[in-house]
XYZ file of C-alpha atoms in Angstrom:
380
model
C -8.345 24.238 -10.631
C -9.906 26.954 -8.981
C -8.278 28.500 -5.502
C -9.930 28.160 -2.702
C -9.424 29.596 0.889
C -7.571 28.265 3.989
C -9.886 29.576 6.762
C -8.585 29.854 10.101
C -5.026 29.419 8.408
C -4.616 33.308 7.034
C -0.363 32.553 7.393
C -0.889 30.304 4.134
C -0.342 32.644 0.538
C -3.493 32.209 -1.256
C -1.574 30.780 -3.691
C -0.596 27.895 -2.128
C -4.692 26.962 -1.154
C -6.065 24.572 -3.966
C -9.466 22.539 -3.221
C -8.608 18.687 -3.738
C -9.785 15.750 -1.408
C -7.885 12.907 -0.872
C -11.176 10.113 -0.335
C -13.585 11.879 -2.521
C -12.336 14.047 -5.034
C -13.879 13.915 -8.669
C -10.372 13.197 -10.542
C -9.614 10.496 -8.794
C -13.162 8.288 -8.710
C -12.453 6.436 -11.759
C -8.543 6.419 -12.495
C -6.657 8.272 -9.495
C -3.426 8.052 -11.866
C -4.820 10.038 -14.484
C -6.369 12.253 -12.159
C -3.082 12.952 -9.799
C -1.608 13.814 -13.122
C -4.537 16.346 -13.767
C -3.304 17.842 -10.103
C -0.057 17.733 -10.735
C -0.495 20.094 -13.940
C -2.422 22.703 -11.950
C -0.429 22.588 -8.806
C 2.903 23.592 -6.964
C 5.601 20.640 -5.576
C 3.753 21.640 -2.279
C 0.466 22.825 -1.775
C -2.527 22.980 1.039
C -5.919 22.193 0.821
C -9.101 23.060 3.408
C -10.296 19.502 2.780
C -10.538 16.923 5.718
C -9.624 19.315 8.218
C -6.770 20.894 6.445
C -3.442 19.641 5.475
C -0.526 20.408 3.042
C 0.117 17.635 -0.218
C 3.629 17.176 -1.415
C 4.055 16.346 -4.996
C 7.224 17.213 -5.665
C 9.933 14.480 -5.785
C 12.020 16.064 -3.847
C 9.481 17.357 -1.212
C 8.012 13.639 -1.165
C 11.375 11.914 -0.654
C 12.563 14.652 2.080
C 9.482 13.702 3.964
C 9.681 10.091 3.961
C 13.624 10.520 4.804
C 13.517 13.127 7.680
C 11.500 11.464 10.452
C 12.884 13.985 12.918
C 10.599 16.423 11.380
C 8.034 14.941 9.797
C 6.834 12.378 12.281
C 5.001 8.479 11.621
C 3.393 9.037 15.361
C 0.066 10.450 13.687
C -0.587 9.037 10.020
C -4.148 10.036 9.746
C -5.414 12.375 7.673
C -7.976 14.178 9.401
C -5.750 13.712 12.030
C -6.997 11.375 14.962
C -5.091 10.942 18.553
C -7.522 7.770 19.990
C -6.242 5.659 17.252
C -4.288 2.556 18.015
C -0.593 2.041 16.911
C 1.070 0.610 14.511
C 4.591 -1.437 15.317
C 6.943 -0.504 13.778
C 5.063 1.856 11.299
C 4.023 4.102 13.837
C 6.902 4.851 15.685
C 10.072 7.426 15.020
C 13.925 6.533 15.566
C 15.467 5.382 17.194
C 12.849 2.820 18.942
C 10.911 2.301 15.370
C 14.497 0.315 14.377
C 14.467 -1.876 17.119
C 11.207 -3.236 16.699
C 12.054 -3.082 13.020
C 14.966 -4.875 13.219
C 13.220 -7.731 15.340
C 10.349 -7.951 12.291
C 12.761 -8.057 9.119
C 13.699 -11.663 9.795
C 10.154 -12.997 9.389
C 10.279 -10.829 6.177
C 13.739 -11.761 4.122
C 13.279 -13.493 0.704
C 14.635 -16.296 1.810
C 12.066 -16.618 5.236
C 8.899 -16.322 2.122
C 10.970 -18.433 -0.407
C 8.304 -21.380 0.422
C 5.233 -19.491 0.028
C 5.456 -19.388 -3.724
C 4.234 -22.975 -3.914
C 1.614 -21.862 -1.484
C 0.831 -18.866 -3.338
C 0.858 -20.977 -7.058
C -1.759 -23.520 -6.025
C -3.540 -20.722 -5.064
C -4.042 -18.912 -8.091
C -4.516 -21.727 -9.583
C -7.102 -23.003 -8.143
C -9.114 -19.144 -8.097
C -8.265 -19.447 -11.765
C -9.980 -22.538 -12.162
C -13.161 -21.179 -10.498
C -13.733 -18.404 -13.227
C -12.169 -19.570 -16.002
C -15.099 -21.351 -18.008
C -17.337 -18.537 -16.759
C -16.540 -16.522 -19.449
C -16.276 -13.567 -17.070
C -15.277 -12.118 -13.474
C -14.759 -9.130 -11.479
C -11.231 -9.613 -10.689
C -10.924 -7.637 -7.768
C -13.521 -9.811 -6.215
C -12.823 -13.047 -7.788
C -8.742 -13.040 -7.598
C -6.788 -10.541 -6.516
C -8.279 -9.901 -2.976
C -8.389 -13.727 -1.872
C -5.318 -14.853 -3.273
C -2.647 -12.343 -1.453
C -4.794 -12.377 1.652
C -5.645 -16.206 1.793
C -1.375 -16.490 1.244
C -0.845 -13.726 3.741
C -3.439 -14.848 6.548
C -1.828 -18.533 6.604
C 2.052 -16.884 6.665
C 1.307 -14.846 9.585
C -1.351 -17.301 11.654
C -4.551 -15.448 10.653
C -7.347 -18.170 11.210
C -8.343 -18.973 7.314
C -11.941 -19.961 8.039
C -12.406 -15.997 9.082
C -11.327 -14.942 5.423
C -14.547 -13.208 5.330
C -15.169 -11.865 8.214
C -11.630 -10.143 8.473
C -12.261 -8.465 4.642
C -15.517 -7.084 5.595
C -13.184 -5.982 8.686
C -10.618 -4.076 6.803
C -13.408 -2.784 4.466
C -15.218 -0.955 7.325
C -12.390 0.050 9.101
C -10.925 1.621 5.762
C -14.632 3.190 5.181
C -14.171 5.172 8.037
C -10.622 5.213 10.300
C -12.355 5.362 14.004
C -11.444 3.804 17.042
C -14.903 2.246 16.394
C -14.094 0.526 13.420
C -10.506 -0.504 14.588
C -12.088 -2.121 17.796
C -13.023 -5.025 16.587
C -10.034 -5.764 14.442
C -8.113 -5.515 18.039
C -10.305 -8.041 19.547
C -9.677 -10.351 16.760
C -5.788 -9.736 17.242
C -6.536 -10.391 21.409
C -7.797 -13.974 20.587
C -4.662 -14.503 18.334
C -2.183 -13.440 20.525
C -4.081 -15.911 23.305
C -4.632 -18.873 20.987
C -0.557 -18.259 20.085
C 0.516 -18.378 23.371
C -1.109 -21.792 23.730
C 0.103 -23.480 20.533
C 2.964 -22.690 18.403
C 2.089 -23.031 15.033
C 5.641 -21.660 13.725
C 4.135 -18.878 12.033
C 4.727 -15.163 12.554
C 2.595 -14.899 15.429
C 3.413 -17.448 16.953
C 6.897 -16.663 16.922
C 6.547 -13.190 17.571
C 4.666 -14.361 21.162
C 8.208 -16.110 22.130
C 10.444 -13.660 20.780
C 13.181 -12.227 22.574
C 13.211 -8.124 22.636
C 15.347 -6.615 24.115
C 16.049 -9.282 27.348
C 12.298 -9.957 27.168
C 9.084 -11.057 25.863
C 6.933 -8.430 23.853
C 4.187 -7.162 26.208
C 0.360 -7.792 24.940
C 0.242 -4.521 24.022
C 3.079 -4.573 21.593
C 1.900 -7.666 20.172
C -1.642 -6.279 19.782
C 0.127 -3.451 17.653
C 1.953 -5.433 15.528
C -0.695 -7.514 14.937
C -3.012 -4.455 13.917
C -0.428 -3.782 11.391
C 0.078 -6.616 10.026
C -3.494 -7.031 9.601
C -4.029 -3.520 7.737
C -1.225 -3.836 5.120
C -1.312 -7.506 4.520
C -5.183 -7.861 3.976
C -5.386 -5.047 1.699
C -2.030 -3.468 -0.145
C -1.341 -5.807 -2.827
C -4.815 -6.743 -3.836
C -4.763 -2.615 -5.226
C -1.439 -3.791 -7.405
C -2.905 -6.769 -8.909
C -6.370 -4.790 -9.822
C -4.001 -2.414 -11.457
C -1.862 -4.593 -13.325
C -3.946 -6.857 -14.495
C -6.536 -4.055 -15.407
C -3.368 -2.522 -17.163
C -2.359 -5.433 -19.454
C -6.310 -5.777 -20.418
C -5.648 -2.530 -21.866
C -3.071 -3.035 -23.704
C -2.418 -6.008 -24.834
C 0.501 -6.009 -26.865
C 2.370 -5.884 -23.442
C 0.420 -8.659 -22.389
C 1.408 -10.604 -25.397
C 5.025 -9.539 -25.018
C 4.885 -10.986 -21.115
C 3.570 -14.636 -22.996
C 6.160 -14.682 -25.102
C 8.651 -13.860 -23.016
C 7.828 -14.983 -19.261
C 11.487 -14.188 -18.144
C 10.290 -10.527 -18.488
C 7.536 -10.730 -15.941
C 9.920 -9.598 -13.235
C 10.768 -6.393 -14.602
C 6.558 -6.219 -15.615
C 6.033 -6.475 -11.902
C 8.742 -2.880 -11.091
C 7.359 -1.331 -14.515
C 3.645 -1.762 -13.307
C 4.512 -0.665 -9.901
C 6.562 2.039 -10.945
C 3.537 3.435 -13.348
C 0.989 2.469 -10.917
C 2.048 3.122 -7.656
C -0.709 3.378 -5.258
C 0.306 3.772 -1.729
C -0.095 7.055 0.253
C 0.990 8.434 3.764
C 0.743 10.528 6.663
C 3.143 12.671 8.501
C 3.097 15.161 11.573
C 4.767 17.829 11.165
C 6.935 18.033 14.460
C 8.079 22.081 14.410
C 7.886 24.829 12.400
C 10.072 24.229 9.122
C 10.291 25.448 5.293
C 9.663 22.672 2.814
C 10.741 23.359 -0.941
C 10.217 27.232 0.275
C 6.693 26.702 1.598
C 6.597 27.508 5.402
C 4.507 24.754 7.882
C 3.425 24.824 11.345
C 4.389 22.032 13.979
C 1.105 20.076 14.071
C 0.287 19.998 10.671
C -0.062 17.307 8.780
C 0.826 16.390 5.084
C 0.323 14.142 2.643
C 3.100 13.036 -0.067
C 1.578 11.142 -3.187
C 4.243 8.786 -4.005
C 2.171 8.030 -7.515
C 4.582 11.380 -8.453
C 7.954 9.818 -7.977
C 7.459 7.244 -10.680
C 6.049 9.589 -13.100
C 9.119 12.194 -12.509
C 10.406 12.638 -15.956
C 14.000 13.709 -14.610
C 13.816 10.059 -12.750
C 12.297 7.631 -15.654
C 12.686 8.358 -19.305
C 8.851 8.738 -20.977
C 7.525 8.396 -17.473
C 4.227 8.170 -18.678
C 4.555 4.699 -20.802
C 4.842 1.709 -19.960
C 8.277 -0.274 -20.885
C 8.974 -3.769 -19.410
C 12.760 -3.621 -20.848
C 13.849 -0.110 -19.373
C 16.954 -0.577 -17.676
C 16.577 1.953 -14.995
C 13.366 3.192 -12.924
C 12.453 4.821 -9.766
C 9.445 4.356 -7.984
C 8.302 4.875 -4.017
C 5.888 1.905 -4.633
C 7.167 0.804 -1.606
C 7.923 3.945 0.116
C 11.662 5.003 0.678
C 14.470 4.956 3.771
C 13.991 3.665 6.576
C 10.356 3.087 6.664
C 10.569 1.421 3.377
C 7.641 -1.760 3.419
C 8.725 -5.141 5.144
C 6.422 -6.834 3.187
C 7.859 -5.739 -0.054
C 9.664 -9.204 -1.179
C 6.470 -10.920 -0.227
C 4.563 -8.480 -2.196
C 6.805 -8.924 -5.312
C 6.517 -12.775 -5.116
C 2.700 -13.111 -5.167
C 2.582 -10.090 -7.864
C 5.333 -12.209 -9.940
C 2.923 -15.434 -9.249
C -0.057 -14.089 -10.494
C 1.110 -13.221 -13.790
C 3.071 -16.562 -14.570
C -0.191 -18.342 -14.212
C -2.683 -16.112 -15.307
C -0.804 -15.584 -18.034
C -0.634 -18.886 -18.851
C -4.269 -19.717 -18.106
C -5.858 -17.155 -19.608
C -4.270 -16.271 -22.658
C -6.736 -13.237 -24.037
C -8.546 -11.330 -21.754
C -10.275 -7.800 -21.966
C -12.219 -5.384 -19.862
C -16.073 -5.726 -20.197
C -16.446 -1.791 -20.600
C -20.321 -2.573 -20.466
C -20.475 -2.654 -16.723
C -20.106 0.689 -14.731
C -16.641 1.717 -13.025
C -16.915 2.390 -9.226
C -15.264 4.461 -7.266
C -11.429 3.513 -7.089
Protein backbone atom coordinates (compact mmCIF):
# COMPACT_ATOMS: atom_id res chain seq x y z
CA UNK A 1 0.00 0.00 0.00
CA UNK A 2 1.36 3.14 -0.92
CA UNK A 3 1.44 6.26 1.81
CA UNK A 4 -0.41 8.89 1.24
CA UNK A 5 -0.67 12.39 2.95
CA UNK A 6 -2.90 13.73 5.79
CA UNK A 7 -3.41 17.34 4.57
CA UNK A 8 -4.43 19.83 6.96
CA UNK A 9 -3.42 17.16 9.70
CA UNK A 10 0.68 17.78 9.56
CA UNK A 11 0.61 16.44 13.68
CA UNK A 12 0.01 12.83 12.08
CA UNK A 13 3.77 10.84 11.30
CA UNK A 14 3.64 10.10 7.73
CA UNK A 15 3.82 6.83 8.69
CA UNK A 16 0.77 6.43 10.19
CA UNK A 17 -1.22 8.01 6.70
CA UNK A 18 -2.29 4.96 4.46
CA UNK A 19 -5.01 5.61 1.56
CA UNK A 20 -8.00 3.07 2.23
CA UNK A 21 -11.83 3.92 1.97
CA UNK A 22 -14.22 2.41 3.97
CA UNK A 23 -17.49 2.50 1.11
CA UNK A 24 -15.40 2.28 -1.93
CA UNK A 25 -12.15 0.88 -1.66
CA UNK A 26 -10.91 -1.71 -4.38
CA UNK A 27 -10.07 -4.65 -1.74
CA UNK A 28 -13.08 -4.75 -0.39
CA UNK A 29 -15.69 -4.68 -3.66
CA UNK A 30 -15.81 -8.29 -4.04
CA UNK A 31 -14.80 -10.08 -0.63
CA UNK A 32 -14.19 -7.29 2.16
CA UNK A 33 -12.74 -10.31 4.36
CA UNK A 34 -10.07 -11.09 2.12
CA UNK A 35 -9.45 -7.64 1.46
CA UNK A 36 -9.32 -6.35 5.35
CA UNK A 37 -6.81 -9.11 5.56
CA UNK A 38 -4.82 -7.54 2.56
CA UNK A 39 -4.94 -4.17 4.98
CA UNK A 40 -4.17 -5.72 7.80
CA UNK A 41 -0.74 -7.08 6.25
CA UNK A 42 0.30 -3.61 5.11
CA UNK A 43 -0.85 -1.68 8.07
CA UNK A 44 -0.21 -0.68 11.83
CA UNK A 45 -2.93 -1.78 14.87
CA UNK A 46 -3.87 1.97 14.28
CA UNK A 47 -3.64 3.95 11.37
CA UNK A 48 -5.30 7.24 9.54
CA UNK A 49 -6.50 7.70 6.30
CA UNK A 50 -7.47 11.20 4.21
CA UNK A 51 -10.52 9.33 2.92
CA UNK A 52 -14.14 10.57 3.75
CA UNK A 53 -13.00 13.51 5.45
CA UNK A 54 -10.31 11.95 7.48
CA UNK A 55 -10.38 9.55 10.28
CA UNK A 56 -8.10 7.04 12.15
CA UNK A 57 -8.95 2.83 11.64
CA UNK A 58 -8.18 0.56 14.52
CA UNK A 59 -7.23 -2.91 13.68
CA UNK A 60 -5.60 -3.99 16.40
CA UNK A 61 -7.46 -6.23 18.93
CA UNK A 62 -6.57 -4.50 21.54
CA UNK A 63 -7.07 -0.94 20.07
CA UNK A 64 -10.61 -2.26 18.76
CA UNK A 65 -11.75 -3.68 22.11
CA UNK A 66 -10.37 -0.47 24.14
CA UNK A 67 -12.60 1.55 21.93
CA UNK A 68 -15.72 -0.26 22.15
CA UNK A 69 -15.02 -0.54 26.14
CA UNK A 70 -14.05 3.11 27.01
CA UNK A 71 -17.11 5.20 26.11
CA UNK A 72 -15.76 8.02 28.24
CA UNK A 73 -13.34 8.62 25.53
CA UNK A 74 -14.39 7.38 22.59
CA UNK A 75 -17.96 8.54 22.37
CA UNK A 76 -21.41 6.67 20.47
CA UNK A 77 -22.88 10.50 20.26
CA UNK A 78 -21.49 10.81 16.54
CA UNK A 79 -21.20 7.30 14.66
CA UNK A 80 -20.83 8.63 11.22
CA UNK A 81 -18.08 8.44 9.28
CA UNK A 82 -17.74 11.50 7.47
CA UNK A 83 -18.93 12.77 10.48
CA UNK A 84 -22.51 14.43 10.36
CA UNK A 85 -24.16 16.60 13.41
CA UNK A 86 -28.02 16.98 11.67
CA UNK A 87 -28.41 13.32 11.93
CA UNK A 88 -31.12 11.86 14.07
CA UNK A 89 -30.42 9.59 17.15
CA UNK A 90 -30.30 6.43 17.89
CA UNK A 91 -31.82 5.04 21.49
CA UNK A 92 -29.89 3.52 23.14
CA UNK A 93 -27.05 3.19 20.49
CA UNK A 94 -26.41 6.67 20.38
CA UNK A 95 -26.07 7.69 23.71
CA UNK A 96 -22.95 7.43 26.42
CA UNK A 97 -23.29 6.29 30.23
CA UNK A 98 -24.75 6.61 32.26
CA UNK A 99 -28.25 7.60 30.44
CA UNK A 100 -27.44 4.99 27.39
CA UNK A 101 -28.10 2.14 30.42
CA UNK A 102 -31.25 3.34 31.38
CA UNK A 103 -32.84 3.32 28.19
CA UNK A 104 -30.90 0.11 27.70
CA UNK A 105 -32.04 -1.46 30.52
CA UNK A 106 -35.80 -0.57 29.65
CA UNK A 107 -35.14 -2.32 25.90
CA UNK A 108 -33.38 -5.71 27.05
CA UNK A 109 -36.67 -7.18 28.21
CA UNK A 110 -38.29 -7.09 24.76
CA UNK A 111 -34.93 -8.72 23.73
CA UNK A 112 -34.20 -11.90 26.27
CA UNK A 113 -34.27 -15.41 24.66
CA UNK A 114 -36.97 -16.26 26.35
CA UNK A 115 -39.25 -12.83 25.14
CA UNK A 116 -38.16 -14.29 21.09
CA UNK A 117 -38.50 -18.01 22.17
CA UNK A 118 -41.93 -17.95 19.99
CA UNK A 119 -40.65 -16.44 16.96
CA UNK A 120 -38.83 -19.54 15.85
CA UNK A 121 -42.11 -21.07 14.68
CA UNK A 122 -42.69 -17.74 13.06
CA UNK A 123 -39.38 -17.58 11.65
CA UNK A 124 -39.55 -21.67 10.40
CA UNK A 125 -42.71 -21.26 8.34
CA UNK A 126 -41.01 -18.58 6.97
CA UNK A 127 -38.15 -20.05 5.42
CA UNK A 128 -40.03 -22.49 4.49
CA UNK A 129 -42.26 -21.15 2.58
CA UNK A 130 -39.26 -18.64 0.67
CA UNK A 131 -37.72 -22.06 0.19
CA UNK A 132 -40.56 -23.36 -1.52
CA UNK A 133 -40.68 -20.38 -3.94
CA UNK A 134 -37.13 -21.11 -5.46
CA UNK A 135 -36.63 -24.43 -4.95
CA UNK A 136 -37.81 -26.05 -8.38
CA UNK A 137 -36.30 -23.00 -10.07
CA UNK A 138 -33.19 -24.47 -10.29
CA UNK A 139 -31.62 -21.17 -9.24
CA UNK A 140 -31.79 -17.81 -7.07
CA UNK A 141 -29.98 -14.88 -5.92
CA UNK A 142 -30.13 -15.53 -2.33
CA UNK A 143 -29.65 -12.27 -1.04
CA UNK A 144 -32.72 -11.26 -2.91
CA UNK A 145 -34.72 -14.32 -2.77
CA UNK A 146 -34.07 -15.39 1.12
CA UNK A 147 -32.02 -13.88 3.30
CA UNK A 148 -33.32 -10.21 3.14
CA UNK A 149 -37.18 -11.12 3.46
CA UNK A 150 -36.99 -13.74 5.86
CA UNK A 151 -35.13 -11.84 8.97
CA UNK A 152 -36.94 -8.65 8.05
CA UNK A 153 -40.51 -10.13 7.34
CA UNK A 154 -39.75 -12.00 11.16
CA UNK A 155 -38.35 -8.78 12.49
CA UNK A 156 -41.06 -6.23 11.06
CA UNK A 157 -44.02 -8.45 12.63
CA UNK A 158 -41.91 -8.77 16.27
CA UNK A 159 -41.57 -5.16 16.56
CA UNK A 160 -45.13 -3.84 14.83
CA UNK A 161 -43.63 -2.81 11.46
CA UNK A 162 -46.76 -2.82 9.07
CA UNK A 163 -45.89 -6.12 6.78
CA UNK A 164 -47.72 -4.91 3.67
CA UNK A 165 -44.80 -2.00 3.56
CA UNK A 166 -42.04 -4.83 3.28
CA UNK A 167 -41.06 -3.10 0.21
CA UNK A 168 -41.29 0.11 0.62
CA UNK A 169 -39.27 0.09 4.00
CA UNK A 170 -36.19 -2.06 2.05
CA UNK A 171 -35.99 0.37 -0.68
CA UNK A 172 -36.00 2.74 2.57
CA UNK A 173 -33.02 1.34 4.30
CA UNK A 174 -31.34 0.89 0.85
CA UNK A 175 -31.35 4.66 0.13
CA UNK A 176 -30.76 5.76 3.39
CA UNK A 177 -27.62 3.33 3.58
CA UNK A 178 -26.65 4.73 -0.12
CA UNK A 179 -26.11 7.89 1.29
CA UNK A 180 -26.46 8.71 5.41
CA UNK A 181 -28.30 12.35 5.08
CA UNK A 182 -30.87 13.82 7.01
CA UNK A 183 -32.56 13.57 3.56
CA UNK A 184 -32.59 10.05 3.30
CA UNK A 185 -33.37 9.44 7.08
CA UNK A 186 -36.51 11.77 6.74
CA UNK A 187 -38.68 9.65 5.47
CA UNK A 188 -37.83 6.63 7.53
CA UNK A 189 -38.88 9.13 10.59
CA UNK A 190 -42.16 9.81 9.09
CA UNK A 191 -42.82 6.22 8.73
CA UNK A 192 -41.80 5.74 12.54
CA UNK A 193 -44.38 9.08 13.30
CA UNK A 194 -47.37 7.05 11.87
CA UNK A 195 -46.27 4.00 14.03
CA UNK A 196 -45.88 5.57 17.10
CA UNK A 197 -49.63 7.23 16.33
CA UNK A 198 -51.28 4.06 15.04
CA UNK A 199 -49.61 2.39 18.53
CA UNK A 200 -51.00 4.71 20.69
CA UNK A 201 -54.44 3.85 19.33
CA UNK A 202 -54.26 0.04 19.37
CA UNK A 203 -52.11 -2.19 21.29
CA UNK A 204 -51.05 -4.87 19.30
CA UNK A 205 -48.63 -6.35 22.15
CA UNK A 206 -45.70 -5.94 20.12
CA UNK A 207 -42.57 -3.90 20.81
CA UNK A 208 -44.01 -0.77 19.82
CA UNK A 209 -46.78 -0.99 21.15
CA UNK A 210 -45.46 -1.68 24.39
CA UNK A 211 -42.77 0.63 24.25
CA UNK A 212 -45.75 3.58 23.75
CA UNK A 213 -47.08 2.47 27.43
CA UNK A 214 -43.93 1.87 29.03
CA UNK A 215 -42.99 3.21 32.20
CA UNK A 216 -39.42 5.24 32.20
CA UNK A 217 -38.39 6.54 34.70
CA UNK A 218 -42.05 7.70 36.52
CA UNK A 219 -43.23 8.35 32.95
CA UNK A 220 -44.18 7.72 29.50
CA UNK A 221 -41.36 7.98 26.75
CA UNK A 222 -41.80 11.36 24.99
CA UNK A 223 -42.46 11.16 20.96
CA UNK A 224 -39.21 12.02 20.50
CA UNK A 225 -37.65 9.14 22.30
CA UNK A 226 -39.93 6.84 20.74
CA UNK A 227 -39.18 8.25 17.27
CA UNK A 228 -35.43 7.33 18.15
CA UNK A 229 -35.89 4.08 19.14
CA UNK A 230 -37.91 3.39 16.48
CA UNK A 231 -35.19 4.72 13.91
CA UNK A 232 -33.01 2.19 15.44
CA UNK A 233 -34.79 -0.45 15.47
CA UNK A 234 -35.60 0.07 11.98
CA UNK A 235 -31.78 0.40 10.79
CA UNK A 236 -30.38 -2.75 12.50
CA UNK A 237 -33.34 -4.99 12.26
CA UNK A 238 -34.10 -4.44 8.44
CA UNK A 239 -30.65 -4.90 7.42
CA UNK A 240 -27.84 -6.66 9.90
CA UNK A 241 -28.56 -10.20 9.64
CA UNK A 242 -29.55 -10.44 6.04
CA UNK A 243 -25.30 -9.60 5.56
CA UNK A 244 -24.76 -12.96 7.92
CA UNK A 245 -26.95 -15.20 6.06
CA UNK A 246 -25.43 -13.95 2.47
CA UNK A 247 -22.19 -14.86 4.09
CA UNK A 248 -22.88 -18.09 5.47
CA UNK A 249 -24.71 -19.52 3.13
CA UNK A 250 -22.31 -18.14 0.35
CA UNK A 251 -19.61 -19.79 2.69
CA UNK A 252 -20.95 -23.39 2.87
CA UNK A 253 -21.52 -23.16 -1.17
CA UNK A 254 -17.91 -22.98 -1.09
CA UNK A 255 -17.07 -25.51 0.69
CA UNK A 256 -19.05 -28.07 0.94
CA UNK A 257 -17.62 -30.62 2.96
CA UNK A 258 -18.71 -28.31 5.91
CA UNK A 259 -21.96 -28.20 4.48
CA UNK A 260 -22.14 -31.91 4.38
CA UNK A 261 -20.73 -32.17 7.89
CA UNK A 262 -23.77 -29.62 9.14
CA UNK A 263 -26.36 -32.53 7.29
CA UNK A 264 -24.99 -35.06 8.98
CA UNK A 265 -24.76 -33.70 12.04
CA UNK A 266 -27.58 -30.91 12.59
CA UNK A 267 -26.73 -30.71 16.40
CA UNK A 268 -23.59 -28.86 15.12
CA UNK A 269 -25.40 -26.04 13.43
CA UNK A 270 -25.20 -23.98 16.59
CA UNK A 271 -21.63 -23.81 16.87
CA UNK A 272 -21.77 -23.29 12.57
CA UNK A 273 -23.75 -20.21 13.38
CA UNK A 274 -20.49 -18.62 16.16
CA UNK A 275 -17.84 -20.27 13.65
CA UNK A 276 -19.42 -18.37 10.60
CA UNK A 277 -19.84 -15.30 12.59
CA UNK A 278 -16.64 -15.47 14.11
CA UNK A 279 -14.87 -15.86 10.42
CA UNK A 280 -17.27 -13.56 8.90
CA UNK A 281 -17.97 -10.88 11.02
CA UNK A 282 -19.31 -7.96 9.28
CA UNK A 283 -20.37 -5.17 11.45
CA UNK A 284 -18.46 -1.83 11.73
CA UNK A 285 -18.63 1.39 13.96
CA UNK A 286 -18.15 4.86 14.72
CA UNK A 287 -16.67 6.69 17.59
CA UNK A 288 -15.87 10.43 18.59
CA UNK A 289 -13.06 10.88 19.98
CA UNK A 290 -13.97 13.04 23.16
CA UNK A 291 -10.20 14.61 24.17
CA UNK A 292 -6.93 14.34 23.25
CA UNK A 293 -5.59 10.70 24.16
CA UNK A 294 -2.76 8.07 23.01
CA UNK A 295 -4.19 4.88 21.59
CA UNK A 296 -1.71 1.80 21.28
CA UNK A 297 1.04 4.83 21.17
CA UNK A 298 -0.65 6.72 18.33
CA UNK A 299 -1.67 10.27 19.56
CA UNK A 300 -5.57 11.61 18.51
CA UNK A 301 -7.25 14.81 18.70
CA UNK A 302 -10.71 15.34 20.56
CA UNK A 303 -13.05 15.46 17.54
CA UNK A 304 -11.74 12.87 15.58
CA UNK A 305 -13.31 10.12 14.63
CA UNK A 306 -12.29 6.37 14.18
CA UNK A 307 -13.25 3.43 12.88
CA UNK A 308 -12.51 -0.17 14.55
CA UNK A 309 -13.04 -3.19 12.05
CA UNK A 310 -14.26 -5.80 14.29
CA UNK A 311 -13.71 -8.43 11.13
CA UNK A 312 -9.93 -8.31 13.02
CA UNK A 313 -10.91 -9.69 16.36
CA UNK A 314 -12.04 -13.00 14.99
CA UNK A 315 -9.15 -13.44 12.79
CA UNK A 316 -6.59 -12.62 15.84
CA UNK A 317 -4.42 -15.62 15.84
CA UNK A 318 -3.45 -15.08 19.66
CA UNK A 319 -7.51 -15.26 20.18
CA UNK A 320 -8.60 -18.36 17.77
CA UNK A 321 -6.26 -21.13 16.85
CA UNK A 322 -5.86 -21.17 12.67
CA UNK A 323 -7.97 -18.05 12.66
CA UNK A 324 -8.21 -18.16 9.15
CA UNK A 325 -10.24 -21.68 8.76
CA UNK A 326 -13.18 -22.52 9.35
CA UNK A 327 -13.89 -25.27 12.27
CA UNK A 328 -17.49 -25.96 13.48
CA UNK A 329 -16.04 -28.21 16.52
CA UNK A 330 -13.43 -25.63 18.02
CA UNK A 331 -14.05 -25.39 21.53
CA UNK A 332 -13.10 -21.85 22.08
CA UNK A 333 -13.52 -18.58 19.78
CA UNK A 334 -13.68 -14.93 20.01
CA UNK A 335 -15.42 -12.78 17.82
CA UNK A 336 -16.95 -8.92 18.13
CA UNK A 337 -19.71 -10.14 15.69
CA UNK A 338 -21.80 -8.57 17.96
CA UNK A 339 -19.69 -5.86 19.23
CA UNK A 340 -18.35 -6.01 22.92
CA UNK A 341 -19.28 -4.34 26.63
CA UNK A 342 -21.75 -2.51 27.18
CA UNK A 343 -22.95 -1.62 23.81
CA UNK A 344 -22.89 -5.19 22.88
CA UNK A 345 -26.22 -5.81 20.19
CA UNK A 346 -29.76 -6.36 21.85
CA UNK A 347 -30.77 -8.09 19.03
CA UNK A 348 -28.10 -10.66 19.23
CA UNK A 349 -30.31 -13.80 20.57
CA UNK A 350 -32.81 -12.88 17.93
CA UNK A 351 -30.13 -12.75 15.42
CA UNK A 352 -28.72 -16.20 16.44
CA UNK A 353 -32.23 -17.81 16.28
CA UNK A 354 -33.18 -16.87 12.69
CA UNK A 355 -29.35 -17.59 11.60
CA UNK A 356 -29.78 -21.15 13.48
CA UNK A 357 -33.34 -21.42 11.50
CA UNK A 358 -32.14 -20.89 8.26
CA UNK A 359 -29.69 -23.54 8.19
CA UNK A 360 -31.92 -26.38 9.79
CA UNK A 361 -34.22 -25.96 6.88
CA UNK A 362 -32.22 -25.04 4.14
CA UNK A 363 -30.20 -27.59 4.94
CA UNK A 364 -32.69 -29.91 4.85
CA UNK A 365 -34.40 -28.60 1.72
CA UNK A 366 -31.77 -28.12 -0.33
CA UNK A 367 -29.34 -30.68 0.08
CA UNK A 368 -26.51 -29.61 -2.74
CA UNK A 369 -26.18 -26.27 -3.66
CA UNK A 370 -23.31 -24.21 -5.40
CA UNK A 371 -22.48 -20.73 -6.51
CA UNK A 372 -23.32 -20.01 -10.24
CA UNK A 373 -19.76 -18.33 -10.77
CA UNK A 374 -21.20 -17.43 -14.35
CA UNK A 375 -22.98 -14.35 -13.18
CA UNK A 376 -20.88 -11.21 -12.18
CA UNK A 377 -20.12 -10.35 -8.35
CA UNK A 378 -21.29 -6.82 -7.28
CA UNK A 379 -20.06 -4.70 -5.08
CA UNK A 380 -20.29 -6.17 -1.41
Amino acid sequence: MTAVHAEGRPDIPAELVFDYDMYWDDRIAEDPHEGWLALRAETPDVFYTPRNGGHWVAVGTDAITTILRTPSTFSNSNQLIPKRDAMPRMIPESLDPPEHLLYRRLMMTYFEPKAIAHLRTQAEQMVDSLIAEVRDKGECEFGWSIARPMPVKVFMQFVGFPLERFEDFVGMIDAYFGGRTPETAAPILAAIDDLIEEKKRHDAGDIFSRLVRAEFQGRLLTHEELQSMGFLLFLAGLDTVTTGMAYGIRHLARFPEHREELRRSPELIPNAVEELLRAYTYTSVSRLITWDIELCGVPMKAGDMVLPLLAFVGRDGSLNEHPDQVDFHREKRTHFAFGSGGYTCLGRHLAKLELNVLYERWLAQMPTFRLDESKQVGRV
